[in-house]
mmCIF file of C-alpha atoms and ligand atoms in Angstrom:
data_model
loop_
_atom_site.group_PDB
_atom_site.id
_atom_site.type_symbol
_atom_site.label_atom_id
_atom_site.label_comp_id
_atom_site.label_asym_id
_atom_site.label_seq_id
_atom_site.Cartn_x
_atom_site.Cartn_y
_atom_site.Cartn_z
ATOM 1 C CA MET A 1 -13.129 15.150 15.044
ATOM 2 C CA GLY A 2 -11.001 12.662 13.081
ATOM 3 C CA LEU A 3 -8.105 13.869 10.493
ATOM 4 C CA LEU A 4 -10.556 11.811 7.742
ATOM 5 C CA ASP A 5 -13.527 12.839 8.755
ATOM 6 C CA GLY A 6 -16.123 12.576 5.552
ATOM 7 C CA LYS A 7 -13.119 10.832 3.471
ATOM 8 C CA THR A 8 -13.491 7.332 1.286
ATOM 9 C CA ALA A 9 -10.324 5.945 1.271
ATOM 10 C CA ILE A 10 -9.445 2.700 -0.915
ATOM 11 C CA VAL A 11 -6.517 0.381 0.701
ATOM 12 C CA THR A 12 -5.912 -2.493 -1.524
ATOM 13 C CA GLY A 13 -4.688 -6.002 -0.244
ATOM 14 C CA ALA A 14 -5.959 -4.938 3.262
ATOM 15 C CA ALA A 15 -7.238 -8.042 4.603
ATOM 16 C CA ARG A 16 -4.555 -8.444 7.000
ATOM 17 C CA GLY A 17 -0.791 -7.206 7.253
ATOM 18 C CA ILE A 18 0.129 -3.378 6.653
ATOM 19 C CA GLY A 19 -3.125 -2.431 4.535
ATOM 20 C CA LYS A 20 -5.234 -3.760 7.281
ATOM 21 C CA ALA A 21 -3.423 -1.569 9.940
ATOM 22 C CA ILE A 22 -3.727 1.337 7.679
ATOM 23 C CA ALA A 23 -7.692 0.330 7.085
ATOM 24 C CA LEU A 24 -8.387 0.300 10.982
ATOM 25 C CA LYS A 25 -5.973 3.690 11.714
ATOM 26 C CA PHE A 26 -8.118 5.636 8.915
ATOM 27 C CA ALA A 27 -11.502 4.293 10.504
ATOM 28 C CA ALA A 28 -10.217 5.715 13.410
ATOM 29 C CA GLU A 29 -9.852 8.617 11.828
ATOM 30 C CA GLY A 30 -13.242 9.121 10.270
ATOM 31 C CA ALA A 31 -12.681 7.769 6.729
ATOM 32 C CA ASN A 32 -14.963 5.045 5.301
ATOM 33 C CA ILE A 33 -12.953 2.214 3.805
ATOM 34 C CA ALA A 34 -13.062 0.476 0.352
ATOM 35 C CA PHE A 35 -10.676 -2.467 0.936
ATOM 36 C CA THR A 36 -9.874 -4.765 -1.856
ATOM 37 C CA ASP A 37 -8.023 -7.996 -1.747
ATOM 38 C CA LEU A 38 -7.672 -11.061 -3.577
ATOM 39 C CA ALA A 39 -10.358 -13.437 -2.172
ATOM 40 C CA ILE A 40 -12.839 -11.510 0.601
ATOM 41 C CA ASP A 41 -12.729 -15.135 3.100
ATOM 42 C CA GLU A 42 -13.573 -15.135 6.750
ATOM 43 C CA ASN A 43 -10.491 -13.680 7.555
ATOM 44 C CA ALA A 44 -11.455 -10.359 5.231
ATOM 45 C CA GLU A 45 -15.245 -10.487 6.570
ATOM 46 C CA LYS A 46 -13.588 -10.282 10.002
ATOM 47 C CA THR A 47 -11.286 -7.324 8.652
ATOM 48 C CA ALA A 48 -14.345 -5.815 7.499
ATOM 49 C CA ALA A 49 -16.770 -6.025 10.627
ATOM 50 C CA GLU A 50 -13.283 -4.621 12.824
ATOM 51 C CA ILE A 51 -13.313 -1.484 10.793
ATOM 52 C CA GLU A 52 -17.216 -1.286 10.610
ATOM 53 C CA ALA A 53 -17.067 -1.741 14.388
ATOM 54 C CA MET A 54 -15.242 1.871 14.296
ATOM 55 C CA GLY A 55 -18.402 3.675 13.152
ATOM 56 C CA VAL A 56 -17.583 3.865 9.226
ATOM 57 C CA LYS A 57 -18.804 2.312 6.302
ATOM 58 C CA ALA A 58 -16.828 -0.491 5.396
ATOM 59 C CA LYS A 59 -16.737 -2.786 2.558
ATOM 60 C CA GLY A 60 -14.258 -5.319 1.333
ATOM 61 C CA TYR A 61 -14.271 -6.313 -2.649
ATOM 62 C CA ALA A 62 -12.104 -9.288 -4.255
ATOM 63 C CA SER A 63 -10.177 -8.176 -7.122
ATOM 64 C CA ASN A 64 -6.927 -8.671 -8.583
ATOM 65 C CA ALA A 65 -5.031 -5.779 -8.167
ATOM 66 C CA ALA A 66 -2.671 -6.741 -11.083
ATOM 67 C CA ASN A 67 -5.217 -7.390 -13.980
ATOM 68 C CA PHE A 68 -6.273 -3.974 -15.437
ATOM 69 C CA GLU A 69 -10.100 -4.590 -16.181
ATOM 70 C CA ASP A 70 -10.626 -6.258 -12.695
ATOM 71 C CA THR A 71 -9.473 -2.860 -10.960
ATOM 72 C CA ALA A 72 -11.610 -0.927 -13.296
ATOM 73 C CA LYS A 73 -14.422 -2.637 -12.014
ATOM 74 C CA VAL A 74 -13.858 -2.656 -9.066
ATOM 75 C CA VAL A 75 -13.278 1.028 -8.548
ATOM 76 C CA ALA A 76 -16.376 1.617 -10.565
ATOM 77 C CA GLU A 77 -18.195 0.028 -8.018
ATOM 78 C CA ILE A 78 -16.723 1.165 -4.935
ATOM 79 C CA HIS A 79 -17.188 4.763 -6.453
ATOM 80 C CA LYS A 80 -20.834 4.116 -6.981
ATOM 81 C CA ASP A 81 -21.333 2.506 -3.612
ATOM 82 C CA PHE A 82 -19.278 5.264 -1.760
ATOM 83 C CA GLY A 83 -19.892 8.402 -3.794
ATOM 84 C CA ARG A 84 -16.193 9.467 -3.739
ATOM 85 C CA ILE A 85 -12.763 8.314 -3.688
ATOM 86 C CA ASP A 86 -10.776 10.931 -1.799
ATOM 87 C CA ILE A 87 -7.632 8.525 -0.958
ATOM 88 C CA LEU A 88 -6.032 5.750 -2.612
ATOM 89 C CA VAL A 89 -3.446 3.633 -0.703
ATOM 90 C CA ASN A 90 -1.427 0.953 -3.362
ATOM 91 C CA ASN A 91 -0.425 -1.509 -0.805
ATOM 92 C CA ALA A 92 -0.931 -4.913 -2.051
ATOM 93 C CA GLY A 93 2.125 -6.513 -2.535
ATOM 94 C CA ILE A 94 4.061 -10.182 -2.412
ATOM 95 C CA THR A 95 7.917 -11.031 -2.695
ATOM 96 C CA ARG A 96 9.141 -14.095 -4.606
ATOM 97 C CA ASP A 97 12.885 -13.769 -3.935
ATOM 98 C CA GLY A 98 15.710 -15.453 -5.549
ATOM 99 C CA LEU A 99 19.216 -14.356 -6.949
ATOM 100 C CA MET A 100 19.102 -13.260 -10.196
ATOM 101 C CA MET A 101 21.224 -16.126 -11.718
ATOM 102 C CA ARG A 102 18.320 -18.392 -10.657
ATOM 103 C CA MET A 103 15.277 -16.094 -10.984
ATOM 104 C CA THR A 104 12.847 -17.235 -13.611
ATOM 105 C CA GLU A 105 10.761 -14.983 -15.988
ATOM 106 C CA GLN A 106 7.705 -16.173 -14.164
ATOM 107 C CA GLN A 107 8.821 -14.571 -10.470
ATOM 108 C CA TRP A 108 9.939 -11.134 -12.060
ATOM 109 C CA ASP A 109 6.545 -11.093 -13.900
ATOM 110 C CA MET A 110 4.886 -11.881 -11.034
ATOM 111 C CA VAL A 111 6.510 -9.518 -8.488
ATOM 112 C CA ILE A 112 6.192 -6.524 -11.180
ATOM 113 C CA ASN A 113 2.714 -7.461 -11.835
ATOM 114 C CA VAL A 114 1.348 -7.362 -8.176
ATOM 115 C CA ASN A 115 3.504 -5.013 -6.636
ATOM 116 C CA LEU A 116 3.746 -2.320 -9.792
ATOM 117 C CA LYS A 117 1.522 -2.465 -12.239
ATOM 118 C CA SER A 118 -1.671 -2.968 -9.611
ATOM 119 C CA ALA A 119 -0.802 0.683 -8.730
ATOM 120 C CA PHE A 120 -0.814 1.796 -12.431
ATOM 121 C CA ASN A 121 -4.066 0.276 -12.826
ATOM 122 C CA PHE A 122 -5.579 2.194 -9.441
ATOM 123 C CA VAL A 123 -4.180 4.970 -10.360
ATOM 124 C CA HIS A 124 -5.448 4.876 -13.660
ATOM 125 C CA ALA A 125 -8.943 4.319 -12.715
ATOM 126 C CA CYS A 126 -9.358 6.640 -9.913
ATOM 127 C CA THR A 127 -7.546 9.763 -11.097
ATOM 128 C CA PRO A 128 -10.195 10.858 -13.401
ATOM 129 C CA ILE A 129 -12.470 10.713 -10.088
ATOM 130 C CA MET A 130 -9.768 12.716 -7.615
ATOM 131 C CA MET A 131 -9.573 15.276 -10.741
ATOM 132 C CA ARG A 132 -13.419 15.949 -11.012
ATOM 133 C CA GLN A 133 -13.425 16.418 -6.981
ATOM 134 C CA LYS A 134 -10.169 18.559 -7.534
ATOM 135 C CA SER A 135 -8.382 16.687 -4.430
ATOM 136 C CA GLY A 136 -7.112 13.356 -3.725
ATOM 137 C CA SER A 137 -3.764 12.015 -2.139
ATOM 138 C CA ILE A 138 -2.373 8.784 -3.394
ATOM 139 C CA ILE A 139 -0.158 6.691 -1.144
ATOM 140 C CA ASN A 140 2.308 4.017 -2.963
ATOM 141 C CA MET A 141 3.762 1.470 -0.396
ATOM 142 C CA ALA A 142 7.351 1.230 -1.469
ATOM 143 C CA SER A 143 9.932 -0.575 0.267
ATOM 144 C CA VAL A 144 13.579 0.890 1.887
ATOM 145 C CA VAL A 145 15.128 -2.161 -0.574
ATOM 146 C CA GLY A 146 13.464 0.310 -3.299
ATOM 147 C CA VAL A 147 15.682 2.938 -2.458
ATOM 148 C CA SER A 148 18.690 1.216 -1.392
ATOM 149 C CA GLY A 149 18.801 -2.226 -3.618
ATOM 150 C CA ASN A 150 19.150 -5.613 -2.106
ATOM 151 C CA ALA A 151 20.831 -9.068 -2.973
ATOM 152 C CA GLY A 152 18.102 -11.430 -3.661
ATOM 153 C CA GLN A 153 15.156 -9.455 -4.288
ATOM 154 C CA CYS A 154 15.936 -7.800 -7.735
ATOM 155 C CA ASN A 155 12.215 -8.195 -8.977
ATOM 156 C CA TYR A 156 11.336 -7.083 -5.750
ATOM 157 C CA SER A 157 13.411 -3.910 -5.376
ATOM 158 C CA ALA A 158 12.747 -3.313 -9.016
ATOM 159 C CA SER A 159 8.889 -2.951 -8.443
ATOM 160 C CA LYS A 160 9.082 -0.783 -5.516
ATOM 161 C CA ALA A 161 11.900 1.335 -7.129
ATOM 162 C CA GLY A 162 9.214 1.966 -9.356
ATOM 163 C CA MET A 163 6.664 2.685 -7.214
ATOM 164 C CA ILE A 164 8.804 5.591 -5.928
ATOM 165 C CA GLY A 165 8.510 6.742 -9.718
ATOM 166 C CA LEU A 166 5.351 6.405 -10.397
ATOM 167 C CA ALA A 167 4.470 8.663 -7.263
ATOM 168 C CA LYS A 168 6.769 11.324 -8.009
ATOM 169 C CA SER A 169 5.472 11.423 -11.630
ATOM 170 C CA ILE A 170 1.702 11.512 -10.799
ATOM 171 C CA ALA A 171 2.463 14.239 -8.306
ATOM 172 C CA LYS A 172 4.254 16.191 -11.226
ATOM 173 C CA GLU A 173 1.358 15.517 -13.615
ATOM 174 C CA LEU A 174 -1.643 16.152 -11.045
ATOM 175 C CA GLY A 175 -0.355 18.717 -8.471
ATOM 176 C CA SER A 176 -2.181 21.634 -10.520
ATOM 177 C CA ARG A 177 -5.370 19.155 -10.424
ATOM 178 C CA GLY A 178 -5.420 18.740 -6.306
ATOM 179 C CA VAL A 179 -3.717 15.391 -6.305
ATOM 180 C CA ARG A 180 -0.881 14.464 -4.098
ATOM 181 C CA ALA A 181 1.224 11.410 -4.490
ATOM 182 C CA ASN A 182 3.851 10.256 -1.909
ATOM 183 C CA ALA A 183 5.511 6.509 -1.129
ATOM 184 C CA ILE A 184 6.099 5.049 2.166
ATOM 185 C CA ALA A 185 9.571 3.102 2.244
ATOM 186 C CA PRO A 186 8.809 0.671 5.199
ATOM 187 C CA GLY A 187 11.829 -0.849 6.481
ATOM 188 C CA PHE A 188 11.548 -4.295 8.520
ATOM 189 C CA ILE A 189 7.799 -4.716 9.340
ATOM 190 C CA ILE A 190 6.976 -7.198 11.420
ATOM 191 C CA THR A 191 3.999 -8.973 9.372
ATOM 192 C CA ASP A 192 2.619 -12.286 7.933
ATOM 193 C CA MET A 193 5.405 -11.563 4.663
ATOM 194 C CA THR A 194 7.973 -11.222 7.460
ATOM 195 C CA ASP A 195 6.998 -14.096 9.688
ATOM 196 C CA GLN A 196 8.523 -16.483 7.112
ATOM 197 C CA LEU A 197 11.814 -15.565 7.812
ATOM 198 C CA SER A 198 13.945 -17.389 10.859
ATOM 199 C CA GLU A 199 14.395 -15.973 14.179
ATOM 200 C CA GLU A 200 18.179 -16.161 13.815
ATOM 201 C CA VAL A 201 17.350 -13.675 10.647
ATOM 202 C CA LYS A 202 15.253 -11.646 12.471
ATOM 203 C CA LYS A 203 17.666 -11.068 15.371
ATOM 204 C CA GLU A 204 20.297 -9.957 12.911
ATOM 205 C CA TRP A 205 18.059 -7.763 11.335
ATOM 206 C CA ALA A 206 17.285 -5.865 14.658
ATOM 207 C CA LYS A 207 20.684 -5.645 15.111
ATOM 208 C CA THR A 208 21.175 -3.190 11.941
ATOM 209 C CA ILE A 209 18.462 -0.854 13.070
ATOM 210 C CA PRO A 210 19.379 2.262 15.036
ATOM 211 C CA LEU A 211 16.041 1.907 16.926
ATOM 212 C CA ARG A 212 16.600 -2.027 17.453
ATOM 213 C CA ARG A 213 13.335 -3.571 16.932
ATOM 214 C CA GLY A 214 11.260 -4.493 13.458
ATOM 215 C CA GLY A 215 8.347 -1.805 12.762
ATOM 216 C CA THR A 216 5.009 -2.673 13.417
ATOM 217 C CA PRO A 217 1.925 -2.296 11.202
ATOM 218 C CA GLU A 218 0.802 0.615 13.190
ATOM 219 C CA ASP A 219 3.955 2.568 12.651
ATOM 220 C CA VAL A 220 3.556 2.128 8.761
ATOM 221 C CA ALA A 221 -0.262 3.484 9.625
ATOM 222 C CA ASN A 222 0.686 6.119 11.540
ATOM 223 C CA VAL A 223 2.778 7.738 8.341
ATOM 224 C CA ALA A 224 -0.053 6.583 6.150
ATOM 225 C CA THR A 225 -2.265 8.733 8.188
ATOM 226 C CA PHE A 226 -0.157 11.753 7.963
ATOM 227 C CA LEU A 227 0.065 11.319 4.168
ATOM 228 C CA ALA A 228 -3.654 10.667 3.732
ATOM 229 C CA SER A 229 -4.896 13.873 5.833
ATOM 230 C CA ASP A 230 -4.797 17.385 5.315
ATOM 231 C CA LEU A 231 -1.644 17.313 8.050
ATOM 232 C CA SER A 232 0.430 16.829 4.435
ATOM 233 C CA SER A 233 -1.479 19.367 2.069
ATOM 234 C CA TYR A 234 2.305 20.449 0.829
ATOM 235 C CA VAL A 235 3.386 17.518 0.680
ATOM 236 C CA THR A 236 3.723 15.716 -2.230
ATOM 237 C CA GLY A 237 6.430 13.750 -4.428
ATOM 238 C CA GLN A 238 8.034 12.665 -1.603
ATOM 239 C CA VAL A 239 9.283 9.127 -0.034
ATOM 240 C CA ILE A 240 9.294 8.773 3.658
ATOM 241 C CA CYS A 241 11.320 5.929 4.888
ATOM 242 C CA CYS A 242 9.619 4.180 8.374
ATOM 243 C CA CYS A 243 12.559 1.926 9.023
ATOM 244 C CA GLY A 244 13.751 2.936 12.433
ATOM 245 C CA GLY A 245 16.702 4.534 10.906
ATOM 246 C CA MET A 246 17.846 1.832 8.537
ATOM 247 C CA ASN A 247 17.674 3.950 5.718
ATOM 248 C CA MET A 248 19.598 7.106 6.173
HETATM 249 P P1 NAI B 1 0.871 -9.168 3.811
HETATM 250 O O1 NAI B 1 1.762 -10.585 2.565
HETATM 251 O O2 NAI B 1 0.422 -9.305 4.924
HETATM 252 O O3 NAI B 1 -0.302 -8.697 2.990
HETATM 253 C C1 NAI B 1 -0.476 -8.500 1.610
HETATM 254 C C2 NAI B 1 -1.967 -8.827 1.199
HETATM 255 O O4 NAI B 1 -1.527 -8.176 -0.112
HETATM 256 C C3 NAI B 1 -2.641 -9.834 1.633
HETATM 257 O O5 NAI B 1 -3.599 -9.762 2.031
HETATM 258 C C4 NAI B 1 -2.559 -10.425 0.075
HETATM 259 O O6 NAI B 1 -3.588 -11.342 0.028
HETATM 260 C C5 NAI B 1 -2.771 -9.419 -0.989
HETATM 261 N N1 NAI B 1 -2.590 -9.689 -2.421
HETATM 262 C C6 NAI B 1 -1.452 -10.176 -2.547
HETATM 263 N N2 NAI B 1 -1.557 -9.860 -3.723
HETATM 264 C C7 NAI B 1 -2.470 -9.296 -4.080
HETATM 265 C C8 NAI B 1 -3.383 -9.022 -5.728
HETATM 266 N N3 NAI B 1 -2.831 -9.504 -6.886
HETATM 267 N N4 NAI B 1 -4.300 -8.375 -5.225
HETATM 268 C C9 NAI B 1 -5.149 -7.884 -4.305
HETATM 269 N N5 NAI B 1 -4.357 -8.037 -3.305
HETATM 270 C C10 NAI B 1 -3.059 -9.004 -3.228
HETATM 271 O O7 NAI B 1 2.123 -8.231 3.471
HETATM 272 P P2 NAI B 1 2.515 -7.056 4.429
HETATM 273 O O8 NAI B 1 3.686 -7.354 5.087
HETATM 274 O O9 NAI B 1 1.257 -6.468 5.139
HETATM 275 O O10 NAI B 1 2.843 -5.861 3.254
HETATM 276 C C11 NAI B 1 2.072 -4.884 2.812
HETATM 277 C C12 NAI B 1 2.749 -3.887 1.605
HETATM 278 O O11 NAI B 1 3.482 -3.582 2.020
HETATM 279 C C13 NAI B 1 3.215 -4.628 0.819
HETATM 280 O O12 NAI B 1 3.366 -3.923 -0.916
HETATM 281 C C14 NAI B 1 5.278 -5.184 1.157
HETATM 282 O O13 NAI B 1 6.047 -5.053 -0.567
HETATM 283 C C15 NAI B 1 4.996 -3.247 1.395
HETATM 284 N N6 NAI B 1 6.124 -3.729 2.409
HETATM 285 C C16 NAI B 1 6.252 -4.713 3.592
HETATM 286 C C17 NAI B 1 7.255 -4.753 4.334
HETATM 287 C C18 NAI B 1 7.722 -5.695 5.421
HETATM 288 O O14 NAI B 1 8.238 -5.603 6.334
HETATM 289 N N7 NAI B 1 6.621 -6.554 5.972
HETATM 290 C C19 NAI B 1 8.399 -3.848 4.013
HETATM 291 C C20 NAI B 1 8.605 -3.132 2.968
HETATM 292 C C21 NAI B 1 7.465 -3.207 2.151
#
């Protein structure tokens, strides 16, 4: 028996990286998976096939999470296809780093829209369904820099701090309706997003981490599985740092 048997999960931005690892881990625990990404290309089709191979229902949906109407449409489609929505993982995210002095309005707006407004869009579309079901688990992908801030990432850090505030507020608003909301704050996780950094920068990062390594997408997926499942039935409004002790 899996921890998520019979549940349906939406994971945004899950064609690759942390989102994909979460989708695979949820599927291994018995959840049916609806995932979104900007395009359902060859790579996303491969992801869908990998999830389906675990014996669950899986479908990828092309949708821009930053777009309110697009999101309302895709959530309605997913609800029609799967019949219920038990878990929402707001994972889609981007970086457009730069020091404040040089940051453009476009860099700011893009990051806030893709990382934070997207979560509002999905929460707005999914919570009426979860409230009718009288249960649901929402997981916002934040970051340790949303807790501690980071030079050169004021847009990204602000968006991730927003993800924490959003999860805590939803927890307070909807706890009485059976809907839980939490945030995960990953530290340095090795994915395409962080692969752009030089080997030297990566080595320097590792030195500052008590567990002396970057995290894997699977490390984050394990925390997400705990928060999605009934193992965390009395946990809401919390931020769990998954960072090898980087943030204490
Ligand atoms: P990634 O860049 O490998 O994957 C992100 C996925 O989101 C991609 O498939 C991308 O196409 C999709 N995406 C981007 N914009 C989208 C949009 N508007 N609508 C739908 N999908 C969209 O990133 P990674 O590393 O897997 O990160 C996943 C989440 O974890 C992000 O929210 C990121 O900020 C967060 N995170 C990552 C950390 C890391 O070290 N990799 C650390 C802390 C947080």
